[in-house]
PDB file of C-alpha atoms in Angstrom:
ATOM      1  CA  MET A 279      24.444  45.346 -23.924  1.00 48.00           C
ATOM      2  CA  THR A 280      27.554  45.598 -21.452  1.00 49.00           C
ATOM      3  CA  ASP A 281      30.818  46.236 -22.497  1.00 51.00           C
ATOM      4  CA  GLN A 282      31.899  42.787 -21.643  1.00 48.00           C
ATOM      5  CA  ALA A 283      29.560  41.654 -24.315  1.00 47.00           C
ATOM      6  CA  PHE A 284      30.563  44.193 -26.785  1.00 48.00           C
ATOM      7  CA  ALA A 285      34.383  42.801 -25.770  1.00 48.00           C
ATOM      8  CA  ALA A 286      32.954  39.323 -26.465  1.00 46.00           C
ATOM      9  CA  ALA A 287      31.332  39.802 -29.892  1.00 47.00           C
ATOM     10  CA  SER A 288      34.589  41.404 -31.224  1.00 45.00           C
ATOM     11  CA  ALA A 289      36.682  38.266 -30.165  1.00 46.00           C
ATOM     12  CA  THR A 290      36.084  35.947 -32.869  1.00 44.00           C
ATOM     13  CA  PRO A 291      39.130  33.543 -33.249  1.00 52.00           C
ATOM     14  CA  GLU A 292      38.790  34.113 -37.004  1.00 69.00           C
ATOM     15  CA  ILE A 293      38.773  37.850 -37.219  1.00 81.00           C
ATOM     16  CA  LEU A 294      39.677  40.534 -35.085  1.00 90.00           C
ATOM     17  CA  GLY A 295      37.246  43.229 -34.388  1.00 94.00           C
ATOM     18  CA  LYS A 296      37.500  46.585 -35.746  1.00 96.00           C
ATOM     19  CA  PRO A 297      36.428  49.919 -33.644  1.00 97.00           C
ATOM     20  CA  THR A 298      34.005  52.125 -35.130  1.00 95.00           C
ATOM     21  CA  SER A 299      36.052  54.988 -35.812  1.00 96.00           C
ATOM     22  CA  ALA A 300      38.625  52.796 -37.972  1.00 95.00           C
ATOM     23  CA  SER A 301      36.424  52.934 -40.823  1.00 93.00           C
ATOM     24  CA  ARG A 302      34.244  56.159 -40.093  1.00 96.00           C
ATOM     25  CA  THR A 303      34.326  58.914 -43.097  1.00 97.00           C
ATOM     26  CA  THR A 304      32.948  61.902 -44.601  1.00 98.00           C
ATOM     27  CA  LEU A 305      32.475  62.860 -48.322  1.00 97.00           C
ATOM     28  CA  SER A 306      31.476  66.127 -49.159  1.00 97.00           C
ATOM     29  CA  HIS A 307      30.476  67.632 -52.928  1.00 97.00           C
ATOM     30  CA  ILE A 308      29.271  70.706 -53.931  1.00 97.00           C
ATOM     31  CA  MET A 309      25.706  70.704 -55.752  1.00 97.00           C
ATOM     32  CA  THR A 310      25.491  72.127 -58.737  1.00 96.00           C
ATOM     33  CA  HIS A 311      22.723  73.121 -61.478  1.00 95.00           C
ATOM     34  CA  ASN A 312      23.402  69.402 -62.922  1.00 96.00           C
ATOM     35  CA  ASP A 313      22.039  68.087 -59.470  1.00 96.00           C
ATOM     36  CA  THR A 314      18.624  69.618 -59.429  1.00 95.00           C
ATOM     37  CA  ASN A 315      14.968  68.277 -60.108  1.00 94.00           C
ATOM     38  CA  LEU A 316      11.881  70.415 -61.680  1.00 93.00           C
ATOM     39  CA  LEU A 317      12.012  72.072 -58.514  1.00 93.00           C
ATOM     40  CA  GLY A 318      15.008  73.366 -58.541  1.00 92.00           C
ATOM     41  CA  THR A 319      16.424  71.794 -55.760  1.00 96.00           C
ATOM     42  CA  VAL A 320      18.651  68.544 -55.592  1.00 97.00           C
ATOM     43  CA  HIS A 321      17.222  65.383 -56.747  1.00 97.00           C
ATOM     44  CA  GLY A 322      16.691  63.137 -54.004  1.00 96.00           C
ATOM     45  CA  GLY A 323      18.607  60.998 -56.128  1.00 96.00           C
ATOM     46  CA  VAL A 324      21.570  62.615 -56.194  1.00 97.00           C
ATOM     47  CA  ILE A 325      21.744  62.631 -52.726  1.00 98.00           C
ATOM     48  CA  MET A 326      20.986  59.118 -52.367  1.00 97.00           C
ATOM     49  CA  LYS A 327      24.155  58.202 -54.533  1.00 98.00           C
ATOM     50  CA  LEU A 328      26.381  59.807 -52.220  1.00 98.00           C
ATOM     51  CA  VAL A 329      24.514  58.338 -49.396  1.00 98.00           C
ATOM     52  CA  ASP A 330      25.536  55.236 -51.095  1.00 98.00           C
ATOM     53  CA  ASP A 331      28.916  56.071 -52.238  1.00 98.00           C
ATOM     54  CA  ALA A 332      29.792  57.193 -48.540  1.00 98.00           C
ATOM     55  CA  ALA A 333      28.414  53.970 -46.848  1.00 98.00           C
ATOM     56  CA  GLY A 334      29.950  51.797 -49.880  1.00 98.00           C
ATOM     57  CA  ALA A 335      33.471  53.522 -48.766  1.00 98.00           C
ATOM     58  CA  VAL A 336      33.038  52.749 -45.165  1.00 98.00           C
ATOM     59  CA  ALA A 337      31.896  49.063 -45.713  1.00 98.00           C
ATOM     60  CA  GLY A 338      34.997  47.993 -48.114  1.00 97.00           C
ATOM     61  CA  ARG A 339      37.071  49.626 -45.445  1.00 97.00           C
ATOM     62  CA  HIS A 340      35.729  48.311 -42.746  1.00 98.00           C
ATOM     63  CA  SER A 341      35.491  44.926 -44.405  1.00 97.00           C
ATOM     64  CA  GLY A 342      38.927  44.807 -45.852  1.00 96.00           C
ATOM     65  CA  GLY A 343      37.348  44.272 -49.340  1.00 96.00           C
ATOM     66  CA  PRO A 344      34.609  44.642 -51.836  1.00 97.00           C
ATOM     67  CA  ALA A 345      31.394  44.926 -50.135  1.00 98.00           C
ATOM     68  CA  VAL A 346      27.935  45.556 -52.002  1.00 98.00           C
ATOM     69  CA  THR A 347      24.507  47.151 -51.205  1.00 97.00           C
ATOM     70  CA  ALA A 348      22.137  44.922 -49.931  1.00 96.00           C
ATOM     71  CA  SER A 349      19.279  47.402 -48.892  1.00 95.00           C
ATOM     72  CA  MET A 350      19.089  50.921 -47.862  1.00 94.00           C
ATOM     73  CA  ASP A 351      16.330  51.543 -44.873  1.00 86.00           C
ATOM     74  CA  GLU A 352      14.698  54.510 -43.480  1.00 86.00           C
ATOM     75  CA  MET A 353      16.123  57.266 -45.780  1.00 95.00           C
ATOM     76  CA  VAL A 354      14.546  60.339 -44.701  1.00 97.00           C
ATOM     77  CA  PHE A 355      14.870  63.826 -46.382  1.00 97.00           C
ATOM     78  CA  LEU A 356      14.622  66.488 -43.703  1.00 97.00           C
ATOM     79  CA  GLU A 357      15.186  69.779 -45.783  1.00 96.00           C
ATOM     80  CA  PRO A 358      15.864  70.439 -49.387  1.00 96.00           C
ATOM     81  CA  VAL A 359      19.019  70.754 -50.526  1.00 97.00           C
ATOM     82  CA  ARG A 360      19.932  73.607 -52.870  1.00 95.00           C
ATOM     83  CA  VAL A 361      22.474  74.511 -55.767  1.00 95.00           C
ATOM     84  CA  GLY A 362      25.719  75.932 -54.358  1.00 95.00           C
ATOM     85  CA  ASP A 363      25.229  74.092 -51.028  1.00 96.00           C
ATOM     86  CA  LEU A 364      28.155  71.928 -49.738  1.00 96.00           C
ATOM     87  CA  VAL A 365      27.177  68.787 -48.926  1.00 97.00           C
ATOM     88  CA  HIS A 366      28.520  66.180 -46.263  1.00 98.00           C
ATOM     89  CA  VAL A 367      27.837  62.618 -46.122  1.00 98.00           C
ATOM     90  CA  LYS A 368      29.309  60.875 -42.428  1.00 98.00           C
ATOM     91  CA  ALA A 369      28.783  57.307 -42.625  1.00 98.00           C
ATOM     92  CA  GLN A 370      30.343  54.641 -39.972  1.00 98.00           C
ATOM     93  CA  VAL A 371      29.296  50.895 -39.283  1.00 98.00           C
ATOM     94  CA  ASN A 372      26.820  50.581 -36.553  1.00 98.00           C
ATOM     95  CA  TRP A 373      26.419  46.680 -36.439  1.00 98.00           C
ATOM     96  CA  THR A 374      28.309  43.858 -38.035  1.00 98.00           C
ATOM     97  CA  GLY A 375      26.973  39.837 -38.552  1.00 96.00           C
ATOM     98  CA  ARG A 376      28.758  37.389 -39.993  1.00 96.00           C
ATOM     99  CA  THR A 377      28.957  38.906 -43.739  1.00 97.00           C
ATOM    100  CA  SER A 378      27.124  41.847 -43.580  1.00 97.00           C
ATOM    101  CA  MET A 379      27.162  45.083 -42.157  1.00 98.00           C
ATOM    102  CA  GLU A 380      24.741  48.427 -41.253  1.00 98.00           C
ATOM    103  CA  VAL A 381      26.304  51.364 -42.469  1.00 98.00           C
ATOM    104  CA  GLY A 382      24.590  54.686 -40.960  1.00 98.00           C
ATOM    105  CA  VAL A 383      24.602  57.833 -42.749  1.00 98.00           C
ATOM    106  CA  ARG A 384      24.335  61.428 -42.022  1.00 98.00           C
ATOM    107  CA  VAL A 385      23.598  64.054 -44.530  1.00 98.00           C
ATOM    108  CA  LEU A 386      24.564  67.837 -43.770  1.00 98.00           C
ATOM    109  CA  ALA A 387      24.775  70.647 -46.060  1.00 97.00           C
ATOM    110  CA  GLU A 388      26.173  74.421 -45.463  1.00 96.00           C
ATOM    111  CA  ARG A 389      24.460  76.931 -47.176  1.00 90.00           C
ATOM    112  CA  TRP A 390      26.439  78.490 -49.861  1.00 83.00           C
ATOM    113  CA  ASN A 391      25.071  81.913 -48.860  1.00 82.00           C
ATOM    114  CA  GLU A 392      24.782  81.567 -45.139  1.00 85.00           C
ATOM    115  CA  SER A 393      27.515  81.546 -42.576  1.00 86.00           C
ATOM    116  CA  ALA A 394      25.535  79.554 -40.370  1.00 88.00           C
ATOM    117  CA  PRO A 395      26.590  76.109 -39.455  1.00 92.00           C
ATOM    118  CA  ALA A 396      26.169  72.907 -41.503  1.00 94.00           C
ATOM    119  CA  THR A 397      22.405  71.355 -40.488  1.00 96.00           C
ATOM    120  CA  GLN A 398      21.391  67.885 -41.081  1.00 98.00           C
ATOM    121  CA  VAL A 399      19.469  67.490 -44.410  1.00 98.00           C
ATOM    122  CA  GLY A 400      19.202  63.712 -44.396  1.00 98.00           C
ATOM    123  CA  SER A 401      19.593  60.309 -43.209  1.00 98.00           C
ATOM    124  CA  ALA A 402      19.747  56.622 -43.922  1.00 98.00           C
ATOM    125  CA  TYR A 403      21.057  53.448 -43.238  1.00 98.00           C
ATOM    126  CA  LEU A 404      22.265  50.935 -45.437  1.00 98.00           C
ATOM    127  CA  VAL A 405      22.942  46.864 -44.844  1.00 98.00           C
ATOM    128  CA  PHE A 406      26.365  45.854 -47.056  1.00 98.00           C
ATOM    129  CA  ALA A 407      27.395  42.577 -47.579  1.00 98.00           C
ATOM    130  CA  ALA A 408      30.939  41.824 -47.948  1.00 98.00           C
ATOM    131  CA  VAL A 409      32.013  39.799 -50.884  1.00 97.00           C
ATOM    132  CA  ASP A 410      35.180  37.586 -52.442  1.00 96.00           C
ATOM    133  CA  ALA A 411      36.044  37.929 -56.007  1.00 94.00           C
ATOM    134  CA  GLU A 412      33.343  35.542 -57.102  1.00 95.00           C
ATOM    135  CA  GLY A 413      31.017  37.447 -55.437  1.00 94.00           C
ATOM    136  CA  ARG A 414      30.034  34.940 -52.675  1.00 96.00           C
ATOM    137  CA  PRO A 415      29.740  36.491 -49.002  1.00 97.00           C
ATOM    138  CA  ARG A 416      32.577  36.533 -46.953  1.00 97.00           C
ATOM    139  CA  PRO A 417      33.457  36.733 -43.225  1.00 97.00           C
ATOM    140  CA  VAL A 418      33.507  40.560 -41.876  1.00 97.00           C
ATOM    141  CA  PRO A 419      35.410  41.547 -38.828  1.00 97.00           C
ATOM    142  CA  PRO A 420      32.844  42.830 -35.788  1.00 97.00           C
ATOM    143  CA  VAL A 421      32.632  46.628 -35.207  1.00 97.00           C
ATOM    144  CA  ILE A 422      33.607  47.526 -31.647  1.00 97.00           C
ATOM    145  CA  PRO A 423      31.501  50.596 -30.194  1.00 97.00           C
ATOM    146  CA  GLU A 424      33.891  53.077 -28.436  1.00 96.00           C
ATOM    147  CA  THR A 425      31.557  55.417 -27.124  1.00 96.00           C
ATOM    148  CA  GLU A 426      28.029  55.500 -25.825  1.00 97.00           C
ATOM    149  CA  ARG A 427      26.612  56.947 -28.908  1.00 97.00           C
ATOM    150  CA  ASP A 428      28.165  53.895 -30.650  1.00 97.00           C
ATOM    151  CA  LYS A 429      26.568  51.259 -28.255  1.00 97.00           C
ATOM    152  CA  ARG A 430      23.037  53.272 -28.730  1.00 97.00           C
ATOM    153  CA  ARG A 431      23.937  52.952 -32.940  1.00 97.00           C
ATOM    154  CA  TYR A 432      24.622  49.001 -32.647  1.00 97.00           C
ATOM    155  CA  GLN A 433      21.489  48.118 -30.512  1.00 97.00           C
ATOM    156  CA  GLU A 434      19.545  50.252 -32.342  1.00 97.00           C
ATOM    157  CA  ALA A 435      20.804  48.470 -35.421  1.00 96.00           C
ATOM    158  CA  GLN A 436      20.121  45.215 -33.954  1.00 96.00           C
ATOM    159  CA  ILE A 437      16.384  46.304 -33.666  1.00 96.00           C
ATOM    160  CA  ARG A 438      16.332  47.181 -37.241  1.00 95.00           C
ATOM    161  CA  ARG A 439      17.675  43.821 -38.379  1.00 95.00           C
ATOM    162  CA  THR A 440      15.040  41.881 -36.536  1.00 96.00           C
ATOM    163  CA  HIS A 441      12.495  44.366 -37.713  1.00 95.00           C
ATOM    164  CA  ARG A 442      13.879  43.591 -41.178  1.00 93.00           C
ATOM    165  CA  LEU A 443      14.394  40.051 -40.776  1.00 93.00           C
ATOM    166  CA  ALA A 444      10.613  39.825 -39.450  1.00 96.00           C
ATOM    167  CA  ARG A 445       9.038  41.977 -42.217  1.00 94.00           C
ATOM    168  CA  ARG A 446      10.915  39.330 -44.963  1.00 93.00           C
ATOM    169  CA  ARG A 447       9.316  36.319 -42.953  1.00 97.00           C
ATOM    170  CA  ALA A 448       5.566  37.751 -42.604  1.00 97.00           C
ATOM    171  CA  ILE A 449       5.742  38.449 -46.705  1.00 96.00           C
ATOM    172  CA  ARG A 450       7.383  35.316 -47.435  1.00 96.00           C
ATOM    173  CA  GLU A 451       4.633  33.257 -45.530  1.00 96.00           C
ATOM    174  CA  LEU A 452       1.932  35.419 -46.894  1.00 96.00           C
ATOM    175  CA  ARG A 453       2.670  34.660 -50.115  1.00 95.00           C
ATOM    176  CA  GLU A 454       3.447  30.936 -49.538  1.00 95.00           C
ATOM    177  CA  LYS A 455      -0.463  31.003 -47.785  1.00 94.00           C
ATOM    178  CA  ARG A 456      -1.704  32.893 -51.185  1.00 95.00           C
ATOM    179  CA  ALA A 457       0.006  30.373 -53.330  1.00 93.00           C
ATOM    180  CA  ALA A 458      -1.555  27.417 -51.009  1.00 93.00           C
ATOM    181  CA  GLU A 459      -5.111  28.960 -51.629  1.00 92.00           C
ATOM    182  CA  GLY A 460      -4.747  29.317 -55.661  1.00 91.00           C
ATOM    183  CA  PHE A 461      -3.882  32.768 -55.880  1.00 91.00           C
ATOM    184  CA  GLU A 462      -1.347  33.753 -58.608  1.00 82.00           C
ATOM    185  CA  ASP A 463       0.764  37.002 -57.838  1.00 73.00           C
TER     186      ASP A 463
END
């Protein structure tokens, strides 16, 4: 996508676009023994909650109001997180539709007993829908990618969206076909 196409995408008459940096955020948390699983490392669900919290803050900030989690894609755990680690969850809006946003999240951990820089321990992509007071979808500002990295993330988010929609469509068609053949699930 060209710079002109990005500018055109962000110039809707109803809502002005917002740059990627306007809603980018980092949530940091020290992991304790209360966060561990049976293996003694931090439970994946604890990390997922932090990811959802950071992504929700970004989505709400970008959309200017409430936003709810619609889906989580590609949650990847690269390395275990341990008690004492300082976890940083970095999130930003990668792409926006009319009422939805994809938020990309990177999870980094600083080991409490090492002087090494933080290492990436996970990543995820979440889709949020902006909602009004009655819970109905509401429009969101277009995101304006600022850097080449932001533009790459925008383009990759479009690919993920295309795949999500195609997967949903294929599953719906399969279920309709099976129902027409008399199979009940």
